[in-house]
Coordinates of C-alpha atoms and ligand atoms in Angstrom, one line a residue:
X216 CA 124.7 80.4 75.3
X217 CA 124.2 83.7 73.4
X218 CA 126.7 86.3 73.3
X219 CA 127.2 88.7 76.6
X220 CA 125.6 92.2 77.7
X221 CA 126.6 94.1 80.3
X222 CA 124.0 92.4 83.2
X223 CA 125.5 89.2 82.3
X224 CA 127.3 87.3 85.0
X225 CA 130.8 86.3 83.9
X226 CA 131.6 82.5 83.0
X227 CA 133.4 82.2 85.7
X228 CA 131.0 83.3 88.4
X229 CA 129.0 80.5 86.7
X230 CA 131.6 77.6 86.9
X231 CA 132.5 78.7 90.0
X232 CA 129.1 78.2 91.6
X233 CA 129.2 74.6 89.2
X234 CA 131.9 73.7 91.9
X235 CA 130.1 74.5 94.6
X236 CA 126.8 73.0 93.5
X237 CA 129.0 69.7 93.5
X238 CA 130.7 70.2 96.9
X239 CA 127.2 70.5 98.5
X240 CA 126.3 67.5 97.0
X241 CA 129.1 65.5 98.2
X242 CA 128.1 66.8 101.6
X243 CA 124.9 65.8 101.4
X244 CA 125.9 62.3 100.0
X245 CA 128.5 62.3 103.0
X246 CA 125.0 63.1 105.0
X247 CA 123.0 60.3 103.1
X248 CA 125.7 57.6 103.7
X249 CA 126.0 58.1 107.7
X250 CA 122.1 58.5 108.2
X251 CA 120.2 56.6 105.6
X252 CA 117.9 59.3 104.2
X253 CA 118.4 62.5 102.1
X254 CA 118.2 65.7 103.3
X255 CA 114.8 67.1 102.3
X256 CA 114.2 70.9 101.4
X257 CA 111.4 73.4 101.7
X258 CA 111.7 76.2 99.5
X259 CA 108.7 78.5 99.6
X260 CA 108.0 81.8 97.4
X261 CA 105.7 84.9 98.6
X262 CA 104.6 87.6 96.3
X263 CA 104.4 88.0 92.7
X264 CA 105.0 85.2 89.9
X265 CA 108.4 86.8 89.4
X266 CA 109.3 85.7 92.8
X267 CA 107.4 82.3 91.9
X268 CA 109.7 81.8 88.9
X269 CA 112.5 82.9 91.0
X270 CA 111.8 79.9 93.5
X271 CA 111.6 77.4 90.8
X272 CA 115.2 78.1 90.1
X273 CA 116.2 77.8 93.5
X274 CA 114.8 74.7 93.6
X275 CA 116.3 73.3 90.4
X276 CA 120.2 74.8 92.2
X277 CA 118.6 72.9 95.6
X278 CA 118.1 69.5 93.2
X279 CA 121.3 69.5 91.7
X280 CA 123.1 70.0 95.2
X281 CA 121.5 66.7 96.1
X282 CA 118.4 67.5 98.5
X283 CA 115.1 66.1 98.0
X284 CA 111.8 68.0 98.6
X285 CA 109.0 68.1 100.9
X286 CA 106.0 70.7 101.1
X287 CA 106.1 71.3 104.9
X288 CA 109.2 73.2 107.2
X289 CA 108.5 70.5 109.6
X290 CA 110.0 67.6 108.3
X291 CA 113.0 70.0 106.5
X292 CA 116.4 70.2 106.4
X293 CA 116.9 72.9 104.9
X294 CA 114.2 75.7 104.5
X295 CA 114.4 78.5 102.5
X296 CA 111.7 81.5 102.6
X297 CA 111.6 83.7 99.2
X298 CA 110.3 86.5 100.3
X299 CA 108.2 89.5 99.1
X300 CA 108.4 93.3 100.5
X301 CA 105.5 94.7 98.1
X302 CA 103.0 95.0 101.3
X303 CA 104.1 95.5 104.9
X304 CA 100.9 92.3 105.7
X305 CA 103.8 90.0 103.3
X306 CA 106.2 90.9 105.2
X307 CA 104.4 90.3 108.5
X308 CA 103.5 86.4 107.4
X309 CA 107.9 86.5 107.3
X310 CA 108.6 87.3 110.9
X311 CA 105.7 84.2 112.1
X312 CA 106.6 82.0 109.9
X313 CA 110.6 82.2 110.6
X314 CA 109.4 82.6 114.5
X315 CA 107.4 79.0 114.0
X316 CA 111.2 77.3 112.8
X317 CA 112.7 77.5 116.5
X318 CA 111.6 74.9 117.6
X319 CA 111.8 72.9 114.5
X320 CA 115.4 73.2 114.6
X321 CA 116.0 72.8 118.4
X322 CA 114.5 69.1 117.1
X323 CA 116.6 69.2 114.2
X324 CA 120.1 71.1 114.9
X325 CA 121.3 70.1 112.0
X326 CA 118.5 71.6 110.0
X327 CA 119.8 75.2 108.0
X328 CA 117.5 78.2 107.8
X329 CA 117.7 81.1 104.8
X330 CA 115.9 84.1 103.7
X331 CA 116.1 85.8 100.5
X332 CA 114.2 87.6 98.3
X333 CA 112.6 90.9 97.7
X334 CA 112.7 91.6 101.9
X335 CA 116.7 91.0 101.9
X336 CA 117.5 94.1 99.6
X337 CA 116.5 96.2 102.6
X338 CA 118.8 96.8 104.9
X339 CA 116.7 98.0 107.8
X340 CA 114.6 94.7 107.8
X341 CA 117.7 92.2 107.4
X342 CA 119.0 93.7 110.4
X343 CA 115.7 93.1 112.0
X344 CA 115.9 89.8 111.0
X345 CA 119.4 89.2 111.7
X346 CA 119.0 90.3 115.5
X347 CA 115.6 88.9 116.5
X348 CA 116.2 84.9 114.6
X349 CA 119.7 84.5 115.9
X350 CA 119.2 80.4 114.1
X351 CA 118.9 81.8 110.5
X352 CA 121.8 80.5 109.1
X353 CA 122.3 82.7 105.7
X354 CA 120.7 85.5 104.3
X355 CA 120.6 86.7 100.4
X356 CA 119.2 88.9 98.4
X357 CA 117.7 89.1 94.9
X358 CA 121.0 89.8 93.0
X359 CA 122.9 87.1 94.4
X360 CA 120.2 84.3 93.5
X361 CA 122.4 82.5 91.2
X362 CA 125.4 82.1 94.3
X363 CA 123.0 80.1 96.5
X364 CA 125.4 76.9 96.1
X365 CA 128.2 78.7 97.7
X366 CA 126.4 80.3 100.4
X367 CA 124.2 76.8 101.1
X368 CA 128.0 75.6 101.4
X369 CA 129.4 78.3 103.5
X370 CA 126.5 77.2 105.6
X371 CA 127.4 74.0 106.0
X372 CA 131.3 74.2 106.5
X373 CA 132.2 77.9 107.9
X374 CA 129.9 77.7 111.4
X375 CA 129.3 80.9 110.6
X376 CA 126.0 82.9 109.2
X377 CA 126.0 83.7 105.6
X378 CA 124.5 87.0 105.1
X379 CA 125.0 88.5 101.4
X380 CA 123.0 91.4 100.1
X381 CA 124.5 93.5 97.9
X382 CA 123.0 96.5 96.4
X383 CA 123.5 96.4 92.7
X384 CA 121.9 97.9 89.3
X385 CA 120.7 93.7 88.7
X386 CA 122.1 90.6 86.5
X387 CA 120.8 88.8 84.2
X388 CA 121.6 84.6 84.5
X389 CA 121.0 82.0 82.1
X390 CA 121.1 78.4 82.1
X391 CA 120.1 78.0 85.8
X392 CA 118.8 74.8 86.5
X393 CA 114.8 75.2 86.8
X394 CA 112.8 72.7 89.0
X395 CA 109.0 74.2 87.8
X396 CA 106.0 73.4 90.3
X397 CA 103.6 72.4 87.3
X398 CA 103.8 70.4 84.2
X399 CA 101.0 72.2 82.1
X400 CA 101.6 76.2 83.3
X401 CA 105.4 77.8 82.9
X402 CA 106.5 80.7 83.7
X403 CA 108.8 82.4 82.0
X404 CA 110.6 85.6 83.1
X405 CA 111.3 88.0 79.7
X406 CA 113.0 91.1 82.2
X407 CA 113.7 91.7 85.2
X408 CA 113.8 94.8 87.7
X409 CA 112.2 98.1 87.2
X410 CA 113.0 101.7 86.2
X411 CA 109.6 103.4 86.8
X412 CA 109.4 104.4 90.2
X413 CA 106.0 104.7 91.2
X414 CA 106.0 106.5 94.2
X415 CA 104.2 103.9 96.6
X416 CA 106.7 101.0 95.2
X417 CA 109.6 99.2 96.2
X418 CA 110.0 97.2 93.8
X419 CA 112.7 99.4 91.7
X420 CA 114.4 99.4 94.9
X421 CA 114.8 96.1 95.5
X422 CA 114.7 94.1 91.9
X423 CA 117.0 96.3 90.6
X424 CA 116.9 98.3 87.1
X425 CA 115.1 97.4 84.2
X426 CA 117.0 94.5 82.0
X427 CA 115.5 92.0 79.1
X428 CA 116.8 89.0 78.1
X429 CA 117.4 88.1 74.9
X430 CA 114.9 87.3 72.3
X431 CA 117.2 83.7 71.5
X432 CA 117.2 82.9 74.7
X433 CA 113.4 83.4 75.7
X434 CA 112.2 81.6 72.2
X435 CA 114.8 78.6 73.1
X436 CA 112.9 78.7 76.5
X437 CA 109.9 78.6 75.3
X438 CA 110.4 75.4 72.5
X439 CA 111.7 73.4 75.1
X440 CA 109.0 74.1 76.9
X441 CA 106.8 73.5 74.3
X442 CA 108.8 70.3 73.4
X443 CA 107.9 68.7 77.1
X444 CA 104.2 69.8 76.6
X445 CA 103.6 72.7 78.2
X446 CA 100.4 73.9 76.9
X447 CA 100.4 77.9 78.7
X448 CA 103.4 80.4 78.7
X449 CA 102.9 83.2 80.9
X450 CA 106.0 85.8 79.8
X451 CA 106.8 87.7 83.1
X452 CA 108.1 91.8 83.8
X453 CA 107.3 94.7 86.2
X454 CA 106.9 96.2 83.1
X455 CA 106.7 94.0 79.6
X456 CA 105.7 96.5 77.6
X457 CA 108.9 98.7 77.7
X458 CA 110.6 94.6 77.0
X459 CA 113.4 94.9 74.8
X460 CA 114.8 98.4 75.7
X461 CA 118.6 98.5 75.8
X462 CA 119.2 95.1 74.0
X463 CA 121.2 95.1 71.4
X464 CA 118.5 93.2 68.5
X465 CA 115.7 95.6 67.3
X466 CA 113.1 93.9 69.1
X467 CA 110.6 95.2 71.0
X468 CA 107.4 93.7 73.1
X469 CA 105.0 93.4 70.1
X470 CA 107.3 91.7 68.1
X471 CA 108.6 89.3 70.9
X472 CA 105.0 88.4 70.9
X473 CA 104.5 87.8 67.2
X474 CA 107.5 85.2 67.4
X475 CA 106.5 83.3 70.3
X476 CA 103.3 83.1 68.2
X477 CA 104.8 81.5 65.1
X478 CA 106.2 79.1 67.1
X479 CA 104.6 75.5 66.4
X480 CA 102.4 73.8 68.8
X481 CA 99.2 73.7 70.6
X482 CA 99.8 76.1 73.6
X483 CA 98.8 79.9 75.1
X484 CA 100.4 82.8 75.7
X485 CA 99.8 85.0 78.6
X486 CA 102.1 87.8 79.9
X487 CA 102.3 90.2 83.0
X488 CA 102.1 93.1 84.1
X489 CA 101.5 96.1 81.2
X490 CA 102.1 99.1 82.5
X491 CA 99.3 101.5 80.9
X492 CA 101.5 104.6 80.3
X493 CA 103.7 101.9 77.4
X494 CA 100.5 99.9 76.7
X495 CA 100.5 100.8 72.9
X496 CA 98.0 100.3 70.0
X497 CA 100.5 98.0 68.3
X498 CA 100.2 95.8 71.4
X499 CA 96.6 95.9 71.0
X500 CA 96.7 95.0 67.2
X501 CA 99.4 92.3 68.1
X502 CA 97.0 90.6 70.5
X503 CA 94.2 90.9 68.3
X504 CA 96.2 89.1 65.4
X505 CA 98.0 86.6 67.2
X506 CA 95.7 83.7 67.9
X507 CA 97.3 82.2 70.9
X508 CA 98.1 85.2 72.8
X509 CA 95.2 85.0 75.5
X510 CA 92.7 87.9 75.1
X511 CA 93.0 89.2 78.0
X512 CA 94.3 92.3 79.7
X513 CA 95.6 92.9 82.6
X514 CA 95.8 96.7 82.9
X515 CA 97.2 97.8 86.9
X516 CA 95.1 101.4 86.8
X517 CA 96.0 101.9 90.6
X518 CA 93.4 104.9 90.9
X519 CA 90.9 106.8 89.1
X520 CA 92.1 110.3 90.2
X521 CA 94.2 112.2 88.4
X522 CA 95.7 113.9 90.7
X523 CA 96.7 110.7 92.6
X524 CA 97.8 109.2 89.6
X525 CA 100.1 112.2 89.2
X526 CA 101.2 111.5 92.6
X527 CA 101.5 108.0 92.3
X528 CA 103.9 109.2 88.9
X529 CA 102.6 106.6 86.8
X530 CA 102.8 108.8 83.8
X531 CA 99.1 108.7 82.1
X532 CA 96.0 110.4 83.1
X533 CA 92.6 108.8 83.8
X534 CA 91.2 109.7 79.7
X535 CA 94.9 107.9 78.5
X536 CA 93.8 105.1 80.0
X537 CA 90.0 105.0 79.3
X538 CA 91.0 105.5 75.5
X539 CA 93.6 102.2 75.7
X540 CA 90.6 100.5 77.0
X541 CA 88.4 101.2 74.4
X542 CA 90.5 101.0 71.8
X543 CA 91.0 97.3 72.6
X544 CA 87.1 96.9 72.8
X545 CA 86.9 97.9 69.9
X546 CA 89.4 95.5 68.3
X547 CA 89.1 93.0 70.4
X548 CA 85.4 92.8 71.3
X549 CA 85.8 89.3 73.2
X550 CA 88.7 90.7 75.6
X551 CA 88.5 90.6 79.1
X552 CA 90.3 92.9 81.7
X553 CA 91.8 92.8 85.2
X554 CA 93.6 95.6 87.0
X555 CA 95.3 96.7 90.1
X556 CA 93.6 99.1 92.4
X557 CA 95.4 100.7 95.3
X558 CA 92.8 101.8 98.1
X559 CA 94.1 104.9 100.5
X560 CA 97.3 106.0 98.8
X561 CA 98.0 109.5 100.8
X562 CA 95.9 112.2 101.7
X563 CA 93.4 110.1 99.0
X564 CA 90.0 112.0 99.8
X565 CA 86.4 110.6 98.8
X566 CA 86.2 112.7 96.1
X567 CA 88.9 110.8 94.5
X568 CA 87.7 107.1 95.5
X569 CA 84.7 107.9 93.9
X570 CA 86.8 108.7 90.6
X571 CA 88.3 105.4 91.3
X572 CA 84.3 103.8 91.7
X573 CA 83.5 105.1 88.2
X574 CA 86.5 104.2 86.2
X575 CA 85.7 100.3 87.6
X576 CA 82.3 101.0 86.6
X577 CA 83.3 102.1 83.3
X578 CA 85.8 99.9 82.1
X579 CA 83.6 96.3 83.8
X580 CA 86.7 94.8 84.8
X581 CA 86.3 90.6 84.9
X582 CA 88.1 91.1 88.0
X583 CA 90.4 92.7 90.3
X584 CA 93.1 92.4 92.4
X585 CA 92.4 95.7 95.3
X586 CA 95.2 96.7 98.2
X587 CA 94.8 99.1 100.6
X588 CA 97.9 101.2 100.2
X589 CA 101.1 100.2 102.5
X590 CA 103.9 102.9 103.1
X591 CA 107.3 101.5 102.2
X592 CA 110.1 102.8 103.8
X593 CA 112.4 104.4 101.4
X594 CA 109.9 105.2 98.5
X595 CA 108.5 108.7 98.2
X596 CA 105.4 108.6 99.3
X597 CA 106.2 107.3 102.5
X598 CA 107.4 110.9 103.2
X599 CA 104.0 112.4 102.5
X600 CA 102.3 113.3 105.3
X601 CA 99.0 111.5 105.3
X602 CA 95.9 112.5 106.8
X603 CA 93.2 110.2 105.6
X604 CA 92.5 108.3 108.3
X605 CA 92.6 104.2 108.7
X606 CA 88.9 104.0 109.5
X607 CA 88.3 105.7 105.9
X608 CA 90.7 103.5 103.9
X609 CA 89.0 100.7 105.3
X610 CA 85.4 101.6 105.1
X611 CA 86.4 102.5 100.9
X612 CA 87.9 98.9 100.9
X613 CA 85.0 97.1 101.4
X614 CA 83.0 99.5 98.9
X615 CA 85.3 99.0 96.3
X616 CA 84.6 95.5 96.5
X617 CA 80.9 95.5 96.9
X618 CA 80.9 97.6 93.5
X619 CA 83.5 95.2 91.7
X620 CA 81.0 91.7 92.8
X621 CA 78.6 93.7 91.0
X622 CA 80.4 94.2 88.0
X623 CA 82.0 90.5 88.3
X624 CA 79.0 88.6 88.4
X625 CA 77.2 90.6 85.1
X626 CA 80.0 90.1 83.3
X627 CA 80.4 86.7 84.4
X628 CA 76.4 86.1 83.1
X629 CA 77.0 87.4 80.2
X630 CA 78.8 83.8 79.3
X631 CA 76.1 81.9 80.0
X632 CA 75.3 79.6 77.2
X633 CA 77.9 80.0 75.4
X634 CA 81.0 77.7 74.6
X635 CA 84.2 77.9 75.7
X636 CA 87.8 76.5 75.3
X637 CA 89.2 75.9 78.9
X638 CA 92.7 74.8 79.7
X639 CA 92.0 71.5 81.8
X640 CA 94.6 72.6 85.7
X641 CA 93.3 69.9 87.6
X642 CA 91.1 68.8 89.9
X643 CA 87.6 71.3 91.1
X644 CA 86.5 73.3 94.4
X645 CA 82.8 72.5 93.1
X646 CA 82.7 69.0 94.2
X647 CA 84.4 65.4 93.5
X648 CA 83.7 64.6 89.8
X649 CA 84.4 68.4 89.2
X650 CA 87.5 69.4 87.2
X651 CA 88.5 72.8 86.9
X652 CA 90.4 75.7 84.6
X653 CA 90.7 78.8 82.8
X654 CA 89.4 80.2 79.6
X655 CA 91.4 82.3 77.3
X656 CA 90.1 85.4 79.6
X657 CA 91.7 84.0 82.7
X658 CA 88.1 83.0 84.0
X659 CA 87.9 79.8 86.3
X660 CA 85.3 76.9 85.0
X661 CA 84.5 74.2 86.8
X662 CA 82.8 70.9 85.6
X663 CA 82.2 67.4 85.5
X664 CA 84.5 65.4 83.3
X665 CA 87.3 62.6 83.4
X666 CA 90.6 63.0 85.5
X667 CA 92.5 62.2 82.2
X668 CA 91.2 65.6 80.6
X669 CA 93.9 67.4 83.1
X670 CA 96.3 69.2 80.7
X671 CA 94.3 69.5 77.6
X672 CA 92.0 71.9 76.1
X673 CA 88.6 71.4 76.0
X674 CA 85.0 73.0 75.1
X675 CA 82.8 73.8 78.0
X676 CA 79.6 75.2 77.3
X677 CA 78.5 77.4 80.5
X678 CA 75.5 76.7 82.4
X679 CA 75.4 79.3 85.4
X680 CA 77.9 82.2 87.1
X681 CA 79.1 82.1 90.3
X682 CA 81.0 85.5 91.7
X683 CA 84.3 83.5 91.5
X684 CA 83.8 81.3 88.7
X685 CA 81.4 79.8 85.8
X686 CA 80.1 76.5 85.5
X687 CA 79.6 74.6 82.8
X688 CA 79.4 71.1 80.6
X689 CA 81.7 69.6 78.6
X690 CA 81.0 69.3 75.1
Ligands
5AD937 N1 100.8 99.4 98.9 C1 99.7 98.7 98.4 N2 99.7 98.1 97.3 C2 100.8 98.1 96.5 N3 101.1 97.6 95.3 C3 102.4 97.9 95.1 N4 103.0 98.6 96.1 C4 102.0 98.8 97.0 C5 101.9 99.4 98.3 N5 103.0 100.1 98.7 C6 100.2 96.9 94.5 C7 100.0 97.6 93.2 C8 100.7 96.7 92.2 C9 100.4 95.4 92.9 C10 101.4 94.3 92.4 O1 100.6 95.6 94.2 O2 98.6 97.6 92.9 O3 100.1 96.8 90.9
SF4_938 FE1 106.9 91.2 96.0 FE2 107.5 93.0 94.2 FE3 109.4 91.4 95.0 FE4 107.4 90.5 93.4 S1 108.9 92.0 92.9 S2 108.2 89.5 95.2 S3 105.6 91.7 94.2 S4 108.3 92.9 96.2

């Protein structure tokens, strides 16, 4: 392991939780021996792909404590939600689903229930939780993600409930076990936490400040992964762009990007999310010259209004961003792009949605991803008094949408007849022989081909657009 910076978890914290990764496994040994079967897990991530690579590491601390898996809380021994607080509707699918395990466990008393994740860093909603699901055993948030073995064990042996959520400026861990869901996608986190502060957001609040890994540690990752044939890396932040700040090795984003390049091997690179006021030319230029970074950008705008986006304190105005975008047009004349749009942020009027209408239209997005806005308690803008109403938010919802299917499907005809290299996922929504995947621009393509093709790159030439994807025939 590299040497140490000051996010770092000490050695002994690790070997620590070593021992207690063992002790559970004796337990469930213990369990095995007097039952016949092995205690089966159910781990299950909401949210972002942060939280997504989070889960895959609680899985791999789950494997090595000796459960097995199954993809339904039904049949669980232990289930585990990792949960999300971006959007109140995220948190909402928390309380039903943790409602639904009360009966599960009256059937199955010795079945353990946790929580952790983004929702645990609050400490209004874990005493929600704690007083309406009296049968969740433990509760933990985001810092504490490496101490799962001790408090799975604590669990077990104390008869008490586990509930550890400390507040904390974040750590960084490496080396924990990773059990990943796929064999052709990974995912692989280059910073965590955030120090921008966006005023509808809570994710600063709950994922901690802004840290990187190191460079060593990220490339050994990465050929590893490379090495069991992973053929797409998606490199993960709140905020990649600003990657590399506060680390001792002059590094920064770009040039992370330029290595993972180099490396040797057939494989992609993707990353998420840029934040447009660090989004620089040299990232630009870097994508444009590296040939397996993935031309395309994903560019969270949030709003077309200026004075929202001054507001939302994201730090660049409407013309900033329009001038990013068409500086990468113009150097990257293939690139697609995706944003973020936040619908109803407060006292948004119609005068500013419509700034919002004609930034989409300028810019054609590929796609977008479009929330209406959800107040977070503790973030500054859920102290501004808001007096656009529901109905509004709503009703400029559904517009923003019509206008983006618009924009979707001409940009998606304008692939038509030509060819393109698609990353084979698996099988396709577009009927049985159909197999389906992504191009370099994060489109979906579906067609016919040979279940053996899954996991390798091939050349589809397209034969018609649908709004959500393209079709197309191998060639
Ligand atoms: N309400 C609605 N959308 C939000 N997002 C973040 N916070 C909120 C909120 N409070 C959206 C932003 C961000 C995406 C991940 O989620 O668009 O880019
Ligand atoms: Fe949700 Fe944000 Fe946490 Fe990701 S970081 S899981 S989006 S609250």
């Amino acid at each position: 392991m590299s040497e140490k910076n000051n996010f770092s978890v000490s050695e002994k914290e690790i070997l620590e939780q070593k021992e207690f990764t063992e002790k559970v496994f004796a337990l469930n040994q213990e369990f095995f021996d007097k039952n016949g079967y092995q205690r089966l897990a159910y781990i299950k991530s909401y949210g972002c792909q942060g939280n997504v690579a989070d889960g895959e590491k609680l899985k791999g601390m789950a494997a090595n404590m000796g459960f097995g898996f199954t993809d339904t809380a039904d049949n669980a021994d232990f289930v585990l939600y990792n949960t999300c607080a971006v959007r109140e509707n995220a948190e909402d699918r928390i309380y039903g689903n943790v409602g639904a395990l009360k009966h599960y466990k009256r059937r199955n008393p010795d079945m353990i229930i946790g929580l952790c994740g983004c929702m645990m860093q609050q400490p209004h909603i874990v005493e929600k939780l704690k007083k309406s699901f009296p049968y969740v055993d433990m509760i933990f948030g985001t810092h504490v993600l490496h101490k799962m073995p001790e408090i799975v064990y604590e669990a077990y042996t104390s008869g008490k409930r586990v509930f550890e959520t400390p507040q904390s400026k974040g750590v960084i861990v490496e080396d924990l076990p990773v059990r990943r869901d796929g064999k052709i996608k990974a995912w692989v986190p280059i910073m965590y936490g955030c120090n921008n502060f966006c005023t509808y957001c809570i994710v600063p609040y709950v994922r901690g400040r802004e840290r990187s890994r190191k460079s060593e540690d990220i490339i050994n990752e990465i050929k590893a992964l490379i090495k069991d044939g992973y053929k797409e890396i998606t490199l993960l932040g709140q905020n990649v762009n600003s990657y590399g700040k506060g680390l001792e090795e002059e590094i920064n984003f770009s040039k992370l990007l330029r290595r993972i390049n180099d490396l040797d091997g057939d494989f992609r690179i993707r990353f998420m999310t840029s934040h447009p006021k660090d989004a620089s030319k040299e990232l630009i230029d870097t994508i444009a010259e590296c040939r397996k970074v993935c031309k395309h950008i994903h560019l969270p705008v949030q709003s077309g209004s200026d004075r929202i986006l001054k507001l939302m304190n994201r730090h660049y105005t409407r013309a900033d961003y329009l001038k990013l975008i068409s500086y990468a047009k113009e150097k990257i004349p293939e690139a697609s792009f995706t944003t973020d749009i936040i619908v109803g942020f407060p006292n948004e009027t119609r005068e500013d949605f419509e700034a919002t209408l004609s930034l989409i239209k300028q810019v054609e997005y590929d796609s977008m991803f479009s929330f209406i806005y959800s107040k977070r308690v503790g973030t500054k803008a859920a102290e501004m008094v808001d007096t656009t109403s529901d109905e509004d938010k709503g009703r400029w919802f559904r517009e923003l949408l019509e206008v983006q299917k618009e924009i979707g499907i001409n940009r998606y005809n304008r692939y038509v007849g030509k060819t393109v290299k698609v990353l084979v996922d698996g099988e396709g929504k577009s009927g049985k022989e159909y197999l389906t995947g992504r191009t370099d621009n994060f489109i979906i393509v579906d067609f016919i081909g040979d279940k053996s093709l899954i996991g390798s790159f091939v050349n589809v030439k397209i034969t018609k657009a649908l709004n959500w994807a393209l079709l197309g025939e191998i060639i």
